[in-house]
Coordinates of C-alpha atoms in Angstrom, one line a residue:
Chain A
X1 CA 0.0 0.0 0.0
X2 CA 1.1 3.6 -0.6
X3 CA 3.7 2.5 -3.2
X4 CA 4.7 5.0 -5.8
X5 CA 6.7 4.1 -8.9
X6 CA 8.1 5.8 -11.9
X7 CA 6.6 5.3 -15.3
X8 CA 8.9 5.2 -18.4
X9 CA 8.3 8.9 -19.1
X10 CA 9.5 9.8 -15.6
X11 CA 6.2 10.9 -14.2
X12 CA 5.5 9.7 -10.7
X13 CA 2.7 7.2 -11.0
X14 CA 0.8 6.1 -7.9
X15 CA 0.1 2.4 -7.6
X16 CA -2.4 3.0 -4.8
X17 CA -4.7 5.6 -6.3
X18 CA -5.5 6.2 -9.9
X19 CA -5.1 10.0 -10.2
X20 CA -5.0 12.4 -13.1
X21 CA -1.3 11.8 -13.7
X22 CA -1.5 8.0 -13.8
X23 CA -4.8 8.1 -15.8
X24 CA -3.1 10.3 -18.4
X25 CA -0.1 8.0 -18.6
X26 CA -2.3 5.0 -19.0
X27 CA -4.5 6.5 -21.8
X28 CA -1.5 7.9 -23.7
X29 CA 0.3 4.6 -23.5
X30 CA -2.8 2.9 -25.0
X31 CA -2.9 5.6 -27.7
X32 CA 0.7 5.0 -28.6
X33 CA 0.2 1.2 -28.8
X34 CA -2.9 1.6 -31.1
X35 CA -1.1 4.0 -33.4
X36 CA 2.0 1.9 -33.6
X37 CA 0.3 -1.4 -34.1
X38 CA -3.0 -0.4 -35.9
X39 CA -1.9 -2.7 -38.8
X40 CA -2.2 -5.7 -36.6
X41 CA -5.8 -4.9 -35.7
X42 CA -6.6 -4.1 -39.3
X43 CA -5.2 -7.4 -40.5
X44 CA -7.2 -9.3 -37.9
X45 CA -10.3 -7.4 -38.9
X46 CA -9.7 -8.1 -42.6
X47 CA -9.8 -11.8 -41.7
X48 CA -13.0 -11.6 -39.6
X49 CA -14.7 -8.4 -40.6
X50 CA -14.4 -5.5 -43.1
X51 CA -10.8 -4.4 -42.3
X52 CA -11.3 -0.9 -41.1
X53 CA -11.1 -1.5 -37.3
X54 CA -7.4 -0.6 -36.8
X55 CA -7.8 2.5 -38.9
X56 CA -10.9 3.6 -37.0
X57 CA -9.3 3.0 -33.6
X58 CA -6.1 4.8 -34.7
X59 CA -8.1 7.8 -35.9
X60 CA -10.0 7.9 -32.6
X61 CA -6.9 7.9 -30.4
X62 CA -5.3 10.6 -32.6
X63 CA -8.4 12.7 -32.1
X64 CA -8.2 12.1 -28.4
X65 CA -4.6 13.0 -28.0
X66 CA -4.8 16.8 -27.5
X67 CA -7.5 16.4 -24.9
X68 CA -5.5 13.7 -23.1
X69 CA -2.5 16.1 -22.9
X70 CA -4.6 19.1 -21.6
X71 CA -5.0 19.9 -17.9
X72 CA -7.7 18.0 -16.0
X73 CA -9.0 18.2 -12.4
X74 CA -10.2 14.6 -12.2
X75 CA -9.5 11.3 -14.1
X76 CA -13.1 11.5 -15.2
X77 CA -12.4 14.5 -17.4
X78 CA -9.7 12.5 -19.3
X79 CA -12.0 9.5 -19.7
X80 CA -14.7 11.8 -21.1
X81 CA -12.3 13.2 -23.7
X82 CA -11.2 9.7 -24.7
X83 CA -14.9 8.7 -24.9
X84 CA -15.9 11.7 -27.1
X85 CA -13.1 10.9 -29.6
X86 CA -14.5 7.4 -30.0
X87 CA -18.1 8.6 -30.1
X88 CA -17.1 10.6 -33.1
X89 CA -16.3 7.4 -35.0
X90 CA -18.6 5.8 -37.5
X91 CA -19.4 2.0 -37.6
X92 CA -20.2 0.0 -34.5
X93 CA -17.0 -0.7 -32.6
X94 CA -15.9 2.9 -32.2
X95 CA -19.1 4.1 -30.6
X96 CA -19.2 1.1 -28.3
X97 CA -15.7 1.8 -27.2
X98 CA -16.8 5.4 -26.6
X99 CA -19.7 4.2 -24.5
X100 CA -17.4 1.9 -22.5
X101 CA -14.8 4.6 -21.8
X102 CA -17.6 7.1 -21.0
X103 CA -19.3 4.9 -18.5
X104 CA -16.0 3.6 -17.1
X105 CA -14.9 7.2 -16.3
X106 CA -18.2 8.5 -15.0
X107 CA -16.9 9.4 -11.5
X108 CA -16.0 12.6 -9.7
X109 CA -13.3 11.0 -7.6
X110 CA -9.8 12.5 -7.9
X111 CA -8.0 9.3 -6.9
X112 CA -9.5 6.0 -7.8
X113 CA -9.2 3.0 -5.6
X114 CA -9.4 -0.6 -6.8
X115 CA -13.1 -0.5 -5.9
X116 CA -13.6 2.7 -8.0
X117 CA -12.0 1.0 -11.0
X118 CA -14.0 -2.3 -10.5
X119 CA -17.2 -0.3 -10.2
X120 CA -16.4 1.7 -13.4
X121 CA -15.6 -1.5 -15.3
X122 CA -18.8 -3.0 -14.1
X123 CA -20.9 0.0 -15.1
X124 CA -19.2 0.2 -18.5
X125 CA -19.4 -3.4 -19.4
X126 CA -23.0 -3.7 -18.4
X127 CA -23.9 -0.8 -20.8
X128 CA -21.9 -2.2 -23.7
X129 CA -23.5 -5.7 -23.4
X130 CA -27.0 -4.2 -23.0
X131 CA -26.8 -1.8 -26.0
X132 CA -24.5 -3.8 -28.2
X133 CA -26.5 -7.0 -27.7
X134 CA -23.5 -9.4 -27.7
X135 CA -22.8 -12.1 -25.2
X136 CA -19.6 -14.0 -24.3
X137 CA -18.9 -16.4 -27.0
X138 CA -20.0 -14.2 -29.9
X139 CA -16.4 -13.3 -30.7
X140 CA -16.6 -9.6 -29.9
X141 CA -15.0 -7.2 -27.5
X142 CA -17.5 -8.6 -24.9
X143 CA -15.4 -11.8 -24.7
X144 CA -12.6 -9.7 -23.1
X145 CA -14.8 -7.2 -21.3
X146 CA -16.8 -9.6 -19.2
X147 CA -13.9 -11.7 -17.7
X148 CA -11.8 -8.5 -17.2
X149 CA -14.6 -6.9 -15.3
X150 CA -15.1 -10.0 -13.1
X151 CA -11.4 -10.2 -12.4
X152 CA -11.2 -6.5 -11.4
X153 CA -14.2 -7.1 -9.0
X154 CA -12.5 -10.0 -7.5
X155 CA -9.3 -8.0 -6.9
X156 CA -11.0 -4.7 -5.9
X157 CA -9.7 -4.8 -2.3
X158 CA -6.2 -4.4 -3.7
X159 CA -4.6 -1.3 -5.2
X160 CA -6.0 -0.1 -8.5
X161 CA -2.8 -1.3 -10.1
X162 CA -3.3 -4.8 -8.9
X163 CA -7.0 -4.8 -9.9
X164 CA -6.2 -3.6 -13.4
X165 CA -3.4 -6.2 -13.7
X166 CA -5.9 -8.9 -12.9
X167 CA -8.3 -7.4 -15.4
X168 CA -5.6 -7.2 -18.1
X169 CA -4.7 -10.9 -17.6
X170 CA -8.3 -11.9 -17.8
X171 CA -8.9 -9.7 -20.9
X172 CA -5.9 -11.3 -22.6
X173 CA -7.2 -14.8 -21.9
X174 CA -10.7 -13.8 -23.0
X175 CA -9.4 -12.3 -26.2
X176 CA -7.4 -15.4 -27.1
X177 CA -10.5 -17.5 -26.5
X178 CA -12.0 -15.8 -29.6
X179 CA -9.5 -17.5 -31.9
X180 CA -11.6 -20.0 -33.8
X181 CA -9.1 -22.9 -33.1
X182 CA -9.9 -22.5 -29.4
X183 CA -13.6 -21.7 -29.7
X184 CA -14.2 -24.8 -31.8
X185 CA -11.8 -27.1 -30.0
X186 CA -13.8 -30.2 -30.5
X187 CA -13.8 -29.8 -34.2
X188 CA -10.3 -28.4 -34.4
X189 CA -9.5 -30.6 -37.4
X190 CA -12.0 -28.7 -39.5
X191 CA -10.5 -25.3 -38.8
X192 CA -8.2 -24.2 -41.6
X193 CA -4.7 -22.9 -41.0
X194 CA -5.7 -19.4 -42.1
X195 CA -8.2 -19.0 -39.4
X196 CA -5.9 -20.3 -36.7
X197 CA -5.1 -17.7 -34.0
X198 CA -7.5 -15.1 -35.5
X199 CA -8.3 -13.2 -32.3
X200 CA -11.3 -10.8 -32.5
X201 CA -9.7 -7.4 -32.9
X202 CA -12.1 -5.7 -30.6
X203 CA -11.4 -8.1 -27.8
X204 CA -7.6 -7.8 -28.5
X205 CA -7.9 -4.0 -28.2
X206 CA -9.6 -4.4 -24.8
X207 CA -6.6 -6.4 -23.7
X208 CA -4.2 -3.8 -25.1
X209 CA -6.1 -1.1 -23.2
X210 CA -5.9 -2.8 -19.8
X211 CA -2.3 -3.9 -20.4
X212 CA -1.4 -0.3 -21.1
X213 CA -2.3 0.5 -17.5
X214 CA 0.0 -2.2 -16.1
X215 CA 2.8 -0.9 -18.3
X216 CA 2.6 2.5 -16.7
X217 CA 3.2 1.2 -13.2
X218 CA 5.7 -1.5 -14.1
Chain B
X1 CA -18.8 14.0 -63.3
X2 CA -21.9 14.2 -61.3
X3 CA -25.5 13.8 -62.2
X4 CA -26.9 15.9 -59.4
X5 CA -26.6 19.4 -58.1
X6 CA -23.5 18.8 -56.1
X7 CA -20.0 20.2 -55.6
X8 CA -17.9 17.7 -53.7
X9 CA -19.3 14.5 -52.2
X10 CA -17.6 15.2 -48.9
X11 CA -19.3 18.6 -48.6
X12 CA -22.7 17.6 -49.9
X13 CA -24.6 17.5 -46.6
X14 CA -22.8 20.4 -45.0
X15 CA -23.4 22.7 -48.0
X16 CA -27.0 21.8 -48.1
X17 CA -27.4 22.6 -44.4
X18 CA -25.6 25.9 -44.9
X19 CA -28.1 26.7 -47.6
X20 CA -31.1 25.7 -45.6
X21 CA -30.1 27.6 -42.5
X22 CA -29.2 30.7 -44.5
X23 CA -32.7 30.5 -46.2
X24 CA -34.4 30.1 -42.8
X25 CA -32.2 32.3 -40.8
X26 CA -35.2 33.4 -38.6
X27 CA -35.8 29.7 -37.6
X28 CA -32.6 27.8 -37.7
X29 CA -29.0 27.8 -36.4
X30 CA -26.2 25.6 -37.6
X31 CA -23.7 24.1 -35.2
X32 CA -20.4 22.9 -36.5
X33 CA -17.9 20.3 -35.1
X34 CA -20.0 18.3 -34.4
X35 CA -22.6 19.0 -36.9
X36 CA -26.3 19.6 -35.9
X37 CA -29.1 22.1 -36.5
X38 CA -31.1 23.8 -33.7
X39 CA -33.9 26.4 -33.4
X40 CA -32.6 30.0 -33.8
X41 CA -34.6 31.0 -30.7
X42 CA -34.5 28.0 -28.3
X43 CA -37.5 27.2 -26.2
X44 CA -37.2 27.8 -22.5
X45 CA -38.4 25.6 -19.7
X46 CA -39.9 22.9 -22.0
X47 CA -38.9 19.3 -22.6
X48 CA -36.6 19.3 -25.7
X49 CA -37.1 17.1 -28.7
X50 CA -34.2 15.9 -30.8
X51 CA -34.2 13.7 -33.9
X52 CA -31.9 12.8 -36.7
X53 CA -30.6 10.1 -39.0
X54 CA -29.0 9.8 -42.3
X55 CA -29.4 12.6 -44.8
X56 CA -31.3 12.1 -48.1
X57 CA -34.8 12.2 -46.4
X58 CA -35.3 15.9 -46.5
X59 CA -37.2 17.8 -45.3
X60 CA -37.0 15.2 -42.5
X61 CA -35.5 16.1 -40.0
X62 CA -34.0 19.5 -40.4
X63 CA -37.2 20.9 -42.0
X64 CA -39.1 20.1 -38.9
X65 CA -36.9 22.1 -36.5
X66 CA -38.8 25.1 -35.1
X67 CA -41.5 26.2 -32.8
X68 CA -43.8 23.4 -31.9
X69 CA -41.7 20.6 -33.3
X70 CA -38.0 19.7 -33.0
X71 CA -35.5 21.6 -31.0
X72 CA -32.6 20.0 -32.9
X73 CA -31.9 17.7 -35.8
X74 CA -28.7 15.7 -36.2
X75 CA -27.9 14.7 -39.7
X76 CA -25.5 12.0 -40.8
X77 CA -24.0 11.5 -44.2
X78 CA -26.5 10.4 -46.9
X79 CA -28.3 7.2 -45.7
X80 CA -25.8 6.9 -42.8
X81 CA -26.4 7.4 -39.1
X82 CA -25.0 10.5 -37.4
X83 CA -22.3 9.8 -34.8
X84 CA -23.1 9.4 -31.0
X85 CA -21.0 12.5 -30.5
X86 CA -23.2 14.7 -32.7
X87 CA -26.3 13.4 -30.8
X88 CA -24.6 14.0 -27.5
X89 CA -23.7 17.6 -28.4
X90 CA -27.2 18.3 -29.6
X91 CA -28.7 17.1 -26.4
X92 CA -26.3 19.1 -24.3
X93 CA -27.2 22.2 -26.4
X94 CA -31.0 22.0 -26.2
X95 CA -31.7 20.5 -22.7
X96 CA -33.4 23.2 -20.6
X97 CA -33.2 21.0 -17.6
X98 CA -36.6 19.3 -18.1
X99 CA -35.1 16.4 -20.2
X100 CA -34.8 15.4 -23.8
X101 CA -36.8 13.0 -26.0
X102 CA -34.8 11.4 -28.8
X103 CA -37.0 10.4 -31.8
X104 CA -35.2 7.6 -33.6
X105 CA -36.2 5.7 -36.8
X106 CA -35.7 2.0 -36.3
X107 CA -32.4 1.3 -38.1
X108 CA -29.5 -0.5 -36.4
X109 CA -27.0 2.3 -36.7
X110 CA -29.4 5.1 -35.7
X111 CA -30.7 3.1 -32.7
X112 CA -27.1 2.3 -31.6
X113 CA -25.8 5.8 -31.9
X114 CA -28.8 7.6 -30.3
X115 CA -28.9 5.0 -27.5
X116 CA -25.2 5.3 -26.8
X117 CA -25.5 9.1 -26.6
X118 CA -28.4 8.7 -24.1
X119 CA -26.5 6.3 -22.0
X120 CA -23.3 8.4 -21.9
X121 CA -25.4 11.4 -20.8
X122 CA -27.4 9.5 -18.3
X123 CA -25.7 11.0 -15.2
X124 CA -26.3 14.6 -16.3
X125 CA -29.4 14.6 -18.5
X126 CA -32.7 12.9 -18.4
X127 CA -33.2 11.3 -21.8
X128 CA -36.0 9.1 -23.2
X129 CA -35.6 7.3 -26.6
X130 CA -38.7 6.8 -28.7
X131 CA -38.1 4.4 -31.6
X132 CA -40.4 4.7 -34.6
X133 CA -41.1 1.4 -36.5
X134 CA -44.1 1.9 -38.7
X135 CA -43.1 0.2 -42.0
X136 CA -45.4 -2.9 -42.5
X137 CA -43.2 -4.1 -45.4
X138 CA -40.7 -5.3 -42.8
X139 CA -43.3 -6.7 -40.5
X140 CA -42.2 -10.4 -40.9
X141 CA -38.6 -9.8 -39.8
X142 CA -37.5 -12.7 -37.7
X143 CA -37.5 -12.6 -33.9
X144 CA -34.2 -11.1 -32.7
X145 CA -33.8 -9.2 -36.0
X146 CA -33.9 -5.5 -36.3
X147 CA -37.7 -5.3 -36.5
X148 CA -39.8 -3.0 -38.6
X149 CA -38.2 0.0 -40.2
X150 CA -39.1 3.6 -39.3
X151 CA -40.4 5.8 -42.1
X152 CA -43.0 8.5 -42.5
X153 CA -44.8 8.1 -39.2
X154 CA -41.7 9.9 -37.8
X155 CA -43.3 13.2 -38.9
X156 CA -46.4 12.5 -36.8
X157 CA -44.4 11.5 -33.8
X158 CA -42.3 14.7 -34.1
X159 CA -45.4 16.9 -34.5
X160 CA -47.3 15.4 -31.6
X161 CA -44.3 15.3 -29.2
X162 CA -43.3 18.8 -30.2
X163 CA -46.8 20.1 -29.4
X164 CA -46.9 18.2 -26.1
X165 CA -43.5 19.7 -25.1
X166 CA -44.7 23.1 -26.1
X167 CA -47.8 22.9 -23.9
X168 CA -45.6 22.0 -20.9
X169 CA -45.9 18.2 -20.6
X170 CA -43.1 16.5 -18.7
X171 CA -40.5 14.2 -20.1
X172 CA -42.5 10.9 -19.5
X173 CA -45.7 12.4 -20.9
X174 CA -44.0 13.6 -24.1
X175 CA -42.2 10.3 -24.6
X176 CA -45.4 8.4 -23.8
X177 CA -47.4 10.4 -26.5
X178 CA -44.6 9.6 -29.0
X179 CA -45.0 5.9 -28.2
X180 CA -48.7 6.1 -28.5
X181 CA -48.4 7.5 -32.0
X182 CA -46.0 4.7 -32.9
X183 CA -48.4 2.1 -31.7
X184 CA -51.2 3.6 -33.7
X185 CA -49.4 4.1 -37.0
X186 CA -48.5 2.0 -40.0
X187 CA -47.0 2.8 -43.4
X188 CA -46.3 1.2 -46.7
X189 CA -44.4 2.5 -49.7
X190 CA -44.2 1.8 -53.4
X191 CA -41.6 2.9 -56.0
X192 CA -42.0 3.5 -59.7
X193 CA -38.3 4.2 -60.1
X194 CA -35.4 3.7 -57.7
X195 CA -33.3 6.6 -56.4
X196 CA -30.1 7.5 -58.1
X197 CA -26.7 7.8 -56.5
X198 CA -26.1 11.6 -56.5
X199 CA -22.5 11.1 -57.7
X200 CA -22.8 8.4 -60.4
X201 CA -26.4 8.7 -61.4
X202 CA -26.7 4.9 -61.0
X203 CA -30.1 3.6 -59.9
X204 CA -30.3 1.7 -56.6
X205 CA -32.3 -1.1 -58.4
X206 CA -33.8 -1.7 -61.8
X207 CA -37.4 -2.0 -62.8
X208 CA -38.7 -3.0 -66.2
X209 CA -41.2 -0.6 -67.9
X210 CA -44.6 -1.0 -66.3
X211 CA -43.2 -2.6 -63.1
X212 CA -43.4 -1.2 -59.6
X213 CA -41.6 -2.1 -56.4
X214 CA -44.0 -2.6 -53.5
X215 CA -42.8 -2.4 -49.9
X216 CA -39.9 -0.1 -50.4
X217 CA -38.1 1.7 -47.5
X218 CA -36.4 5.1 -47.7
X219 CA -32.8 4.1 -48.4
X220 CA -33.2 2.9 -52.0
X221 CA -33.4 -0.7 -51.1
X222 CA -35.7 -3.1 -52.9
X223 CA -39.1 -3.8 -51.5
X224 CA -41.0 -7.0 -50.8
X225 CA -42.2 -7.7 -54.3
X226 CA -42.0 -6.5 -57.9
X227 CA -45.4 -6.2 -59.5
X228 CA -47.0 -5.0 -62.7
X229 CA -48.2 -1.4 -62.1
X230 CA -51.9 -1.0 -62.1
X231 CA -53.9 2.2 -62.0
X232 CA -53.2 4.7 -59.2
X233 CA -56.5 3.6 -57.6
X234 CA -55.4 0.0 -57.6
X235 CA -51.8 0.7 -56.4
X236 CA -52.8 3.1 -53.6
X237 CA -55.9 1.1 -52.8
X238 CA -53.8 -2.0 -52.1
X239 CA -51.5 -0.1 -49.8
X240 CA -54.4 1.5 -47.9
X241 CA -56.3 -1.7 -47.6
X242 CA -53.4 -3.4 -45.9
X243 CA -52.9 -0.5 -43.5
X244 CA -56.6 -0.5 -42.6
X245 CA -56.4 -4.2 -41.9
X246 CA -53.2 -4.0 -39.8
X247 CA -54.6 -1.1 -37.7
X248 CA -57.9 -2.9 -37.5
X249 CA -59.8 0.2 -38.5
X250 CA -63.5 -0.3 -38.5
X251 CA -66.4 2.0 -39.3
X252 CA -66.1 5.3 -37.4
X253 CA -62.4 5.0 -36.8
X254 CA -60.7 8.3 -37.0
X255 CA -57.3 8.7 -38.8
X256 CA -54.6 11.1 -39.9
X257 CA -53.7 10.3 -43.5
X258 CA -50.2 11.1 -44.7
X259 CA -49.5 10.7 -48.4
X260 CA -45.8 11.1 -48.7
X261 CA -43.8 11.7 -51.8
X262 CA -40.5 9.8 -51.9
X263 CA -38.6 12.5 -53.7
X264 CA -39.4 12.7 -57.4
X265 CA -43.2 12.3 -57.3
X266 CA -45.1 15.2 -58.8
X267 CA -47.7 17.1 -56.7
X268 CA -50.3 16.1 -59.3
X269 CA -49.5 12.4 -58.7
X270 CA -49.6 12.8 -54.9
X271 CA -53.0 14.5 -55.2
X272 CA -54.3 11.6 -57.3
X273 CA -52.9 9.2 -54.6
X274 CA -54.6 11.2 -51.8
X275 CA -57.9 11.0 -53.7
X276 CA -57.5 7.2 -54.1
X277 CA -56.6 6.8 -50.4
X278 CA -59.6 8.8 -49.3
X279 CA -62.0 6.7 -51.5
X280 CA -60.8 3.5 -49.9
X281 CA -61.1 4.9 -46.4
X282 CA -64.6 6.3 -47.1
X283 CA -65.8 2.9 -48.5
X284 CA -64.7 1.3 -45.2
X285 CA -66.3 4.0 -43.0
X286 CA -63.0 5.3 -41.8
X287 CA -63.0 9.1 -41.0
X288 CA -60.1 11.1 -42.3
X289 CA -59.9 13.8 -39.6
X290 CA -56.7 15.4 -41.0
X291 CA -54.3 14.8 -43.8
X292 CA -50.9 15.9 -45.0
X293 CA -49.9 15.4 -48.6
X294 CA -46.4 16.2 -50.0
X295 CA -42.8 15.1 -50.0
X296 CA -41.9 15.0 -46.3
X297 CA -39.8 11.8 -45.8
X298 CA -37.9 11.3 -49.1
X299 CA -35.4 8.7 -50.4
X300 CA -33.3 11.1 -52.4
X301 CA -35.0 11.3 -55.8
X302 CA -37.0 8.0 -55.7
X303 CA -40.2 8.2 -57.8
X304 CA -42.8 6.7 -55.5
X305 CA -44.9 7.4 -52.5
X306 CA -45.8 6.0 -49.1
X307 CA -49.1 6.1 -47.2
X308 CA -49.2 6.4 -43.4
X309 CA -52.3 6.1 -41.3
X310 CA -52.4 7.1 -37.6
X311 CA -55.4 6.2 -35.6
X312 CA -56.4 9.4 -33.8
X313 CA -58.0 10.2 -30.5
X314 CA -59.0 13.6 -29.2
X315 CA -55.7 14.3 -27.6
X316 CA -53.6 13.3 -30.6
X317 CA -55.9 15.4 -32.8
X318 CA -55.5 18.4 -30.6
X319 CA -51.7 18.1 -30.6
X320 CA -51.6 17.6 -34.3
X321 CA -53.6 20.8 -34.7
X322 CA -51.5 22.9 -32.3
X323 CA -49.5 25.7 -33.9
X324 CA -46.2 24.8 -35.6
X325 CA -43.6 26.9 -37.4
X326 CA -40.9 25.1 -39.3
X327 CA -39.3 25.2 -42.7
X328 CA -41.4 22.3 -43.9
X329 CA -44.8 22.7 -42.1
X330 CA -46.4 25.8 -40.6
X331 CA -49.9 26.2 -39.3

């Protein structure tokens, strides 16, 4: 408890409470990852969808960047700016990510505990499943959101950083479960090589997002 | 090369809005980044009414912004939903503190983006979503599917809700009246020629000479069946007959009749259609209390029409008759 660590950029990031500084570091780290590796998401989407996902996500985080770098009083303000950038996207995934970020960040607290984070994830994931209409197993972002939200709730008594680490690990496992080879284990012989390891790009982006938080306190 | 009055495809909707707002400078104001249209003189202390959807259906929705109807309209690109951010910004702009009703035509993208906006705003604004799904041609959509499309009954919902807000009804009452109109309305459309892509001039579907497409929506999609065109009385009579059956309108039932042009239908043709519709309704003992005839919910330049019937009661009639002042309708 009460630990404080340095992130790679040199800003002091608190492991105990998620404040404006650590939220900013988290969201910017996620943005950098998306911009750097958008092609990976696009390629996955080309295999399972229409191939514009990486580009859409990349455009959204670029839109968000000036807002993420501007002064803020609470983490909620930064979440709201990230949300707006995704709500400005066309298609389906962008707005649903915007909804998720918007509900996740809907808190006035200046320093989030593990419980604040778990509550935010719960609120956000409930809204996305209700409005998006997808369930676990449909090979969507929900396959990562639901287990991540549960893992954060289970670890909510710990620091936010431990709660988010648990959520990130669960999101990664959930995302990997969307690869057809795993999803249709019993009939693995029928799955072609090309479809092997095709993880749903939305679920993968959720894993990237939560992993970005653990990166900033590492 | 274009086949329509258009400069650049990317600027099509924005330039049209600039022209509309300049023309009706006393009524309308244009908001940029994100794009939406509001009343020039916002109402005070009333529930606000916001609608929107893809462009290409004008005068819906921008033409219905004004006193006694919409407080804001949120246009997307042609036949594409606006973004959640546009809807969110419009709600934030027009909410007087008494809440906002979102009128949404039932299409997957529109419903998703308007619902997401409502959800994101839930902590700071009271928002109710009224989904319009009047198109009988999509009646048999499978369970779990998107359900019936929303078409011309949207005009009736916007008029009734706008009048209710104007007389001071609260959020739940305004939304409830909108849902009452939806429950009591049904529409069917027919096309004599598909709409053209404004850039290429290509038709959205082909019909042989003498053929009509029955059960069309408002996005240039094919309908339920392709038939040989009969006389106007036969074509309109068929549509109206099915609406009467669906709404279970017996002798003495009172209705609002909306004969809607889909974009390229001449006023003479719409008047012939109105005459035909009234004849069928009269034969069945249905009373046409009010009617509206003209191009109100279009599908670009589609040559065709839709007929909407709304079963009226005293309150809906009073709200329909209440004063309204917009670019498209004024009384």
